Tab-separated table of C-alpha atoms in Angstrom:
chain	number	residue	atom	x	y	z
A	1	UNK	CA	32.973	72.063	117.966
A	2	UNK	CA	33.351	75.013	119.509
A	3	UNK	CA	36.125	74.202	122.410
A	4	UNK	CA	35.029	77.485	124.481
A	5	UNK	CA	31.177	76.380	124.821
A	6	UNK	CA	31.068	74.568	127.662
A	7	UNK	CA	26.982	73.584	127.299
A	8	UNK	CA	25.367	73.199	124.055
A	9	UNK	CA	21.820	74.117	124.804
A	10	UNK	CA	22.383	77.167	123.637
A	11	UNK	CA	19.658	80.343	125.245
A	12	UNK	CA	20.830	82.728	124.697
A	13	UNK	CA	19.088	83.585	121.572
A	14	UNK	CA	22.327	84.703	119.543
A	15	UNK	CA	22.974	81.862	116.396
A	16	UNK	CA	26.433	79.648	116.059
A	17	UNK	CA	26.990	77.434	114.331
A	18	UNK	CA	24.871	74.567	112.752
A	19	UNK	CA	25.807	71.672	115.220
A	20	UNK	CA	24.555	73.761	117.845
A	21	UNK	CA	21.159	73.505	115.758
A	22	UNK	CA	18.931	70.962	115.998
A	23	UNK	CA	16.412	70.173	112.244
A	24	UNK	CA	14.126	72.987	110.289
A	25	UNK	CA	15.836	70.381	107.461
A	26	UNK	CA	12.661	71.121	105.858
A	27	UNK	CA	11.857	74.651	106.721
A	28	UNK	CA	15.846	75.345	106.073
A	29	UNK	CA	15.010	74.325	102.578
A	30	UNK	CA	11.996	76.059	101.991
A	31	UNK	CA	14.026	79.093	102.885
A	32	UNK	CA	16.070	78.481	100.471
A	33	UNK	CA	14.292	77.682	97.592
A	34	UNK	CA	12.081	81.144	98.235
A	35	UNK	CA	15.419	82.574	98.596
A	36	UNK	CA	16.589	81.314	95.071
A	37	UNK	CA	13.871	80.925	93.470
A	38	UNK	CA	12.301	85.106	93.042
A	39	UNK	CA	9.737	84.500	96.287
A	40	UNK	CA	9.786	86.594	99.175
A	41	UNK	CA	8.998	84.431	102.414
A	42	UNK	CA	5.871	85.051	105.355
A	43	UNK	CA	7.117	83.064	108.627
A	44	UNK	CA	4.786	82.956	111.298
A	45	UNK	CA	5.541	81.230	114.383
A	46	UNK	CA	5.400	81.243	118.195
A	47	UNK	CA	7.793	84.035	120.142
A	48	UNK	CA	10.531	81.689	121.211
A	49	UNK	CA	9.727	78.957	118.852
A	50	UNK	CA	13.269	79.253	116.884
A	51	UNK	CA	11.995	82.332	113.698
A	52	UNK	CA	15.355	83.482	114.655
A	53	UNK	CA	17.329	81.140	114.906
A	54	UNK	CA	16.221	79.717	111.336
A	55	UNK	CA	16.261	82.802	109.587
A	56	UNK	CA	20.346	82.346	111.342
A	57	UNK	CA	20.348	79.241	109.826
A	58	UNK	CA	19.182	79.751	106.022
A	59	UNK	CA	22.339	82.603	106.393
A	60	UNK	CA	25.060	81.080	106.624
A	61	UNK	CA	24.195	77.786	104.359
A	62	UNK	CA	26.869	77.470	101.785
A	63	UNK	CA	24.562	78.605	98.977
A	64	UNK	CA	23.288	81.701	100.609
A	65	UNK	CA	26.358	83.119	102.204
A	66	UNK	CA	28.469	82.511	99.028
A	67	UNK	CA	25.879	84.285	97.331
A	68	UNK	CA	23.672	87.101	98.469
A	69	UNK	CA	24.508	89.365	100.909
A	70	UNK	CA	22.219	88.900	104.213
A	71	UNK	CA	20.471	91.719	106.374
A	72	UNK	CA	18.695	90.923	109.512
A	73	UNK	CA	17.302	93.531	111.886
A	74	UNK	CA	14.434	93.420	115.015
A	75	UNK	CA	12.252	95.479	114.639
A	76	UNK	CA	10.459	94.314	118.347
A	77	UNK	CA	11.351	97.155	119.949
A	78	UNK	CA	11.130	99.837	117.724
A	79	UNK	CA	8.020	102.661	117.666
A	80	UNK	CA	8.255	104.259	113.805
A	81	UNK	CA	8.936	104.478	111.085
A	82	UNK	CA	11.935	106.757	111.798
A	83	UNK	CA	13.650	103.843	114.597
A	84	UNK	CA	12.804	101.110	111.948
A	85	UNK	CA	15.132	103.307	109.152
A	86	UNK	CA	17.347	104.086	111.935
A	87	UNK	CA	18.235	99.602	112.384
A	88	UNK	CA	17.996	98.303	108.687
A	89	UNK	CA	20.616	101.991	108.042
A	90	UNK	CA	23.176	99.945	110.856
A	91	UNK	CA	22.458	96.480	109.658
A	92	UNK	CA	23.005	97.699	106.213
A	93	UNK	CA	26.800	99.955	106.831
A	94	UNK	CA	27.820	97.342	109.798
A	95	UNK	CA	27.978	94.224	107.721
A	96	UNK	CA	30.186	96.118	104.792
A	97	UNK	CA	32.515	97.076	107.518
A	98	UNK	CA	34.111	94.675	106.443
A	99	UNK	CA	34.079	94.555	103.078
A	100	UNK	CA	35.314	96.208	100.647
A	101	UNK	CA	36.077	100.631	101.326
A	102	UNK	CA	34.367	101.394	97.290
A	103	UNK	CA	31.262	99.637	99.400
A	104	UNK	CA	31.119	101.461	101.788
A	105	UNK	CA	31.609	104.435	100.355
A	106	UNK	CA	28.439	103.635	97.541
A	107	UNK	CA	26.169	103.608	100.472
A	108	UNK	CA	27.141	106.615	102.458
A	109	UNK	CA	26.763	108.394	99.215
A	110	UNK	CA	23.272	107.091	98.456
A	111	UNK	CA	22.017	107.431	102.069
A	112	UNK	CA	23.393	110.702	102.289
A	113	UNK	CA	20.548	112.087	104.861
A	114	UNK	CA	22.358	109.575	107.193
A	115	UNK	CA	26.600	110.628	108.633
A	116	UNK	CA	27.730	107.055	110.074
A	117	UNK	CA	29.740	106.229	112.638
A	118	UNK	CA	31.973	103.361	113.406
A	119	UNK	CA	33.421	101.288	116.295
A	120	UNK	CA	33.352	97.802	117.792
A	121	UNK	CA	30.765	96.320	120.156
A	122	UNK	CA	32.165	95.836	122.958
A	123	UNK	CA	30.379	92.725	123.677
A	124	UNK	CA	29.964	90.874	120.169
A	125	UNK	CA	32.926	92.202	119.068
A	126	UNK	CA	31.024	92.989	115.844
A	127	UNK	CA	31.144	95.957	114.127
A	128	UNK	CA	29.072	98.412	114.735
A	129	UNK	CA	26.896	101.835	112.950
A	130	UNK	CA	26.657	104.674	114.897
A	131	UNK	CA	23.657	107.057	112.996
A	132	UNK	CA	23.688	110.017	113.029
A	133	UNK	CA	20.660	112.233	111.770
A	134	UNK	CA	21.776	115.582	109.081
A	135	UNK	CA	19.404	117.711	108.464
A	136	UNK	CA	17.210	116.743	105.589
A	137	UNK	CA	17.251	113.320	107.080
A	138	UNK	CA	13.607	112.159	106.075
A	139	UNK	CA	12.461	109.031	107.039
A	140	UNK	CA	10.262	107.899	103.806
A	141	UNK	CA	13.002	108.752	101.690
A	142	UNK	CA	15.861	107.594	103.058
A	143	UNK	CA	13.910	104.137	102.900
A	144	UNK	CA	13.785	104.983	99.765
A	145	UNK	CA	17.348	105.292	99.080
A	146	UNK	CA	18.427	102.480	101.825
A	147	UNK	CA	15.743	100.729	98.733
A	148	UNK	CA	17.916	102.047	96.067
A	149	UNK	CA	21.160	100.688	97.838
A	150	UNK	CA	20.629	96.956	98.032
A	151	UNK	CA	17.921	96.834	94.128
A	152	UNK	CA	21.620	98.778	92.579
A	153	UNK	CA	24.286	96.362	94.627
A	154	UNK	CA	27.256	93.977	93.300
A	155	UNK	CA	24.850	90.921	94.770
A	156	UNK	CA	22.397	90.123	95.748
A	157	UNK	CA	20.417	91.281	98.560
A	158	UNK	CA	17.827	89.394	101.357
A	159	UNK	CA	16.911	91.527	103.620
A	160	UNK	CA	14.590	89.224	107.243
A	161	UNK	CA	12.663	91.845	109.285
A	162	UNK	CA	12.060	89.941	112.356
A	163	UNK	CA	8.568	90.793	114.304
A	164	UNK	CA	7.224	93.059	111.059
A	165	UNK	CA	3.707	93.049	112.752
A	166	UNK	CA	5.231	95.648	114.793
A	167	UNK	CA	5.060	98.163	112.022
A	168	UNK	CA	1.183	98.544	112.768
A	169	UNK	CA	2.040	100.455	115.519
A	170	UNK	CA	4.303	102.616	115.006
A	171	UNK	CA	1.848	106.398	115.345
A	172	UNK	CA	1.802	106.530	111.157
A	173	UNK	CA	1.171	102.457	110.546
A	174	UNK	CA	-0.658	102.225	107.611
A	175	UNK	CA	0.868	104.326	105.391
A	176	UNK	CA	4.371	102.556	105.895
A	177	UNK	CA	2.995	99.010	105.604
A	178	UNK	CA	1.944	101.119	102.191
A	179	UNK	CA	4.889	102.409	101.145
A	180	UNK	CA	7.172	99.272	101.888
A	181	UNK	CA	5.079	97.148	99.854
A	182	UNK	CA	5.624	99.792	96.766
A	183	UNK	CA	9.157	99.347	97.678
A	184	UNK	CA	9.101	95.497	97.985
A	185	UNK	CA	7.187	95.904	94.453
A	186	UNK	CA	9.251	97.308	92.913
A	187	UNK	CA	12.584	95.287	93.314
A	188	UNK	CA	14.254	93.210	90.290
A	189	UNK	CA	17.612	92.352	93.457
A	190	UNK	CA	16.162	91.580	96.699
A	191	UNK	CA	14.046	88.799	98.094
A	192	UNK	CA	12.238	89.556	101.408
A	193	UNK	CA	12.518	87.034	104.637
A	194	UNK	CA	9.247	89.593	106.953
A	195	UNK	CA	9.285	87.854	110.034
A	196	UNK	CA	6.444	87.917	113.151
A	197	UNK	CA	4.872	85.948	116.083
A	198	UNK	CA	1.250	87.487	116.438
A	199	UNK	CA	0.102	85.453	114.232
A	200	UNK	CA	-3.678	87.914	114.322
A	201	UNK	CA	-1.573	90.532	113.022
A	202	UNK	CA	0.553	88.641	110.378
A	203	UNK	CA	-2.571	87.146	109.494
A	204	UNK	CA	-4.759	90.688	108.863
A	205	UNK	CA	-1.229	92.223	106.679
A	206	UNK	CA	-0.657	89.038	104.730
A	207	UNK	CA	-3.860	87.638	104.712
A	208	UNK	CA	-6.470	90.572	104.293
A	209	UNK	CA	-7.624	91.849	100.667
A	210	UNK	CA	-7.736	95.293	101.558
A	211	UNK	CA	-3.995	95.039	102.939
A	212	UNK	CA	-1.382	96.541	100.985
A	213	UNK	CA	0.654	92.627	101.082
A	214	UNK	CA	-2.262	90.411	100.420
A	215	UNK	CA	-1.026	87.563	98.910
A	216	UNK	CA	2.094	89.159	97.827
A	217	UNK	CA	4.123	86.464	99.997
A	218	UNK	CA	4.686	81.860	100.553
A	219	UNK	CA	4.270	81.156	103.365
A	220	UNK	CA	5.755	79.414	105.771
A	221	UNK	CA	4.773	77.876	109.478
A	222	UNK	CA	7.091	77.273	111.877
A	223	UNK	CA	6.041	73.775	113.791
A	224	UNK	CA	7.885	72.196	116.830
A	225	UNK	CA	10.538	70.116	116.257
A	226	UNK	CA	10.784	66.192	115.318
A	227	UNK	CA	10.817	64.919	118.908
A	228	UNK	CA	12.967	61.342	117.171
A	229	UNK	CA	14.638	64.560	116.045
A	230	UNK	CA	15.310	66.493	119.423
A	231	UNK	CA	16.494	63.392	121.078
A	232	UNK	CA	19.000	62.074	119.418
A	233	UNK	CA	20.568	65.412	119.255
A	234	UNK	CA	20.417	65.547	123.422
A	235	UNK	CA	21.808	62.018	123.008
A	236	UNK	CA	25.027	63.151	120.678
A	237	UNK	CA	25.782	66.484	122.892
A	238	UNK	CA	25.906	64.144	126.535
A	239	UNK	CA	28.028	62.374	124.799
A	240	UNK	CA	30.085	64.234	123.006
A	241	UNK	CA	30.810	65.701	126.458
A	242	UNK	CA	31.539	62.598	128.925
A	243	UNK	CA	28.049	62.373	129.968
A	244	UNK	CA	24.110	60.264	128.815
A	245	UNK	CA	21.183	61.430	128.872
A	246	UNK	CA	17.659	58.427	128.859
A	247	UNK	CA	15.319	58.692	125.751
A	248	UNK	CA	12.791	58.954	128.900
A	249	UNK	CA	14.388	61.965	129.890
A	250	UNK	CA	14.161	63.788	126.587
A	251	UNK	CA	10.290	63.364	125.964
A	252	UNK	CA	9.481	63.781	129.348
A	253	UNK	CA	11.160	67.395	128.706
A	254	UNK	CA	9.698	67.960	124.901
A	255	UNK	CA	6.157	66.856	126.714
A	256	UNK	CA	5.722	68.900	129.713
A	257	UNK	CA	6.229	71.970	127.361
A	258	UNK	CA	4.359	71.011	124.615
A	259	UNK	CA	7.792	70.769	122.002
A	260	UNK	CA	7.844	74.493	122.471
A	261	UNK	CA	11.925	74.848	121.734
A	262	UNK	CA	13.164	77.729	124.022
A	263	UNK	CA	11.343	75.817	126.725
A	264	UNK	CA	12.780	72.936	125.543
A	265	UNK	CA	15.957	73.834	124.940
A	266	UNK	CA	15.949	75.476	128.640
A	267	UNK	CA	15.205	72.940	130.268
A	268	UNK	CA	18.357	70.944	128.554
A	269	UNK	CA	20.405	72.732	129.196
A	270	UNK	CA	19.922	73.397	132.950
A	271	UNK	CA	19.944	68.880	132.593
A	272	UNK	CA	23.031	68.780	131.253
A	273	UNK	CA	24.440	71.634	133.638
A	274	UNK	CA	23.008	69.607	135.896
A	275	UNK	CA	24.552	66.089	135.254
A	276	UNK	CA	27.938	64.934	136.099
A	277	UNK	CA	30.623	63.673	133.662
A	278	UNK	CA	30.569	60.117	133.372
A	279	UNK	CA	26.665	59.999	134.600
A	280	UNK	CA	23.372	60.014	133.124
A	281	UNK	CA	20.032	61.315	133.227
A	282	UNK	CA	17.453	59.671	133.187
A	283	UNK	CA	13.695	61.142	133.152
A	284	UNK	CA	13.704	61.815	137.315
A	285	UNK	CA	16.260	64.817	136.177
A	286	UNK	CA	13.763	67.393	134.740
A	287	UNK	CA	12.227	68.015	138.105
A	288	UNK	CA	15.136	69.270	139.454
A	289	UNK	CA	16.516	71.389	136.207
A	290	UNK	CA	12.575	73.122	136.291
A	291	UNK	CA	11.940	73.512	139.695
A	292	UNK	CA	15.758	75.422	139.640
A	293	UNK	CA	14.305	77.278	136.819
A	294	UNK	CA	11.590	78.452	137.962
A	295	UNK	CA	12.900	79.263	141.251
A	296	UNK	CA	15.240	82.095	139.215
A	297	UNK	CA	12.657	83.570	137.204
A	298	UNK	CA	10.014	83.650	140.557
A	299	UNK	CA	10.567	87.413	141.170
A	300	UNK	CA	10.698	88.166	138.379
A	301	UNK	CA	6.797	86.533	138.256
A	302	UNK	CA	5.710	87.566	141.299
A	303	UNK	CA	7.100	91.011	140.202
A	304	UNK	CA	4.917	90.304	136.989
A	305	UNK	CA	1.289	89.037	138.512
A	306	UNK	CA	1.719	91.866	141.381
A	307	UNK	CA	1.267	94.807	138.782
A	308	UNK	CA	-2.300	93.751	137.223
A	309	UNK	CA	-4.957	94.157	138.527
A	310	UNK	CA	-7.387	92.028	140.258
A	311	UNK	CA	-9.389	89.819	138.040
A	312	UNK	CA	-6.474	90.005	135.070
A	313	UNK	CA	-4.580	88.158	138.364
A	314	UNK	CA	-7.653	86.035	138.799
A	315	UNK	CA	-8.667	85.179	135.205
A	316	UNK	CA	-4.647	83.834	134.803
A	317	UNK	CA	-4.490	81.548	137.460
A	318	UNK	CA	-7.803	79.789	136.546
A	319	UNK	CA	-5.746	79.633	132.985
A	320	UNK	CA	-2.416	78.920	134.221
A	321	UNK	CA	-4.502	75.721	136.070
A	322	UNK	CA	-6.228	74.464	132.233
A	323	UNK	CA	-3.546	75.380	130.754
A	324	UNK	CA	-5.977	75.445	127.079
A	325	UNK	CA	-9.377	77.629	127.627
A	326	UNK	CA	-11.822	77.339	124.703
A	327	UNK	CA	-14.075	80.102	126.621
A	328	UNK	CA	-13.156	82.445	129.403
A	329	UNK	CA	-16.812	83.740	129.492
A	330	UNK	CA	-18.513	80.653	129.234
A	331	UNK	CA	-20.298	80.112	132.402
A	332	UNK	CA	-18.907	76.303	133.571
A	333	UNK	CA	-15.312	78.185	133.657
A	334	UNK	CA	-16.267	81.515	135.438
A	335	UNK	CA	-18.610	79.249	138.149
A	336	UNK	CA	-15.761	76.561	138.662
A	337	UNK	CA	-12.832	79.246	138.943
A	338	UNK	CA	-15.414	81.295	140.854
A	339	UNK	CA	-14.802	85.029	138.905
A	340	UNK	CA	-16.969	87.327	138.322
A	341	UNK	CA	-19.075	88.483	135.470
A	342	UNK	CA	-18.971	87.561	132.042
A	343	UNK	CA	-18.020	90.808	131.342
A	344	UNK	CA	-15.592	91.244	133.797
A	345	UNK	CA	-12.949	88.308	132.123
A	346	UNK	CA	-13.945	90.323	128.609
A	347	UNK	CA	-12.196	92.951	129.797
A	348	UNK	CA	-10.062	91.182	131.961
A	349	UNK	CA	-8.986	89.067	129.041
A	350	UNK	CA	-8.402	92.596	126.366
A	351	UNK	CA	-5.140	93.598	127.543
A	352	UNK	CA	-3.372	90.455	128.844
A	353	UNK	CA	-3.592	89.385	124.850
A	354	UNK	CA	-3.057	93.240	124.129
A	355	UNK	CA	0.344	92.972	125.805
A	356	UNK	CA	0.868	89.272	124.418
A	357	UNK	CA	0.824	87.692	128.805
A	358	UNK	CA	-1.792	85.783	127.760
A	359	UNK	CA	-2.300	84.364	123.425
A	360	UNK	CA	-5.009	82.406	121.717
A	361	UNK	CA	-3.958	79.039	119.961
A	362	UNK	CA	-6.067	76.400	117.442
A	363	UNK	CA	-6.618	74.977	121.423
A	364	UNK	CA	-8.124	77.826	123.058
A	365	UNK	CA	-5.875	80.637	125.492
A	366	UNK	CA	-3.072	79.915	127.385
A	367	UNK	CA	-0.652	81.976	128.977
A	368	UNK	CA	2.151	83.135	126.809
A	369	UNK	CA	5.439	82.735	129.247
A	370	UNK	CA	4.979	78.709	130.155
A	371	UNK	CA	7.693	79.057	132.842
A	372	UNK	CA	5.121	81.880	133.750
A	373	UNK	CA	1.650	79.264	133.534
A	374	UNK	CA	3.292	76.866	135.362
A	375	UNK	CA	4.990	79.357	138.088
A	376	UNK	CA	1.360	80.378	138.719
A	377	UNK	CA	-0.240	76.911	138.982
A	378	UNK	CA	2.437	75.868	141.483
A	379	UNK	CA	2.329	79.198	143.654
A	380	UNK	CA	-1.314	78.502	143.486
């Protein structure tokens, strides 16, 4: 146990170690199997369900970290192929900085259109590479050089790209996707994990016959963690710190957010903090923890809400009351919540889906941020 960690329910999104990671045994085994047996993976789940943690956990497992060089980039904030190339370059160079100097020298030689300088990140303590674009820099050509380096590496490489659907939003997204598919297809040693949280876009990229990546990867859909395993995980960690938590408490938090990993974990983080050493956290401990969380985020949620149009606000309030809405333009839904016409609802719905305030699931439309949904329901 890491003695510097005073709360074992990690919510920062940063993978710490296997002991703080709950379950995902089957999914980890599937990812390891795909890597070892030359299968690329498309990993899809809602945001905050644990994709990044699963990838990091898999990369930290002995069978992978002992036999492969692993690289992991999140391209959620990228807007162009140039951004993508710089992110991948920084990740590869940063990981190589602590390795044999000849590997880094070879990287600099092959990826000749980039100039690299190195420093240590003041917040993480990890080495980071600073990229300067050379005069000959051309994103497409540099991407080819990066793939050539990966393929020429002494040991096989695994590259994970999180929020892969973002590439479709690039100005030349279709062209970039086609180039990536061509480069991936030419790889004989390098494996890839393409992760994404926008199921609609990921399905379009990987399951549409006219798309370059059609049927090119093994799918892996990430659902909820088994509730029994999460109960055991929570109880063991409370006991490790001289505290106790009832099964009912964990189940109540789990069911409140339908097992959505980050939200349940965040509540457990607060319950743990609010439980004195030697005390028991029972089912009644969930409500004050949630109230505290919603209070902290309240101002942020209020500002988010006020930035919307009046019709968007009315629609969100109605959805928060229902939880899930299968047909937001139906007469019954509009009448029940005294909303505008179906065409007005359609106009309000579209931007809320595009900016991912709302998400469409098998149960219907719901508010993506579950804390935001709770806050709206209580506030309005």
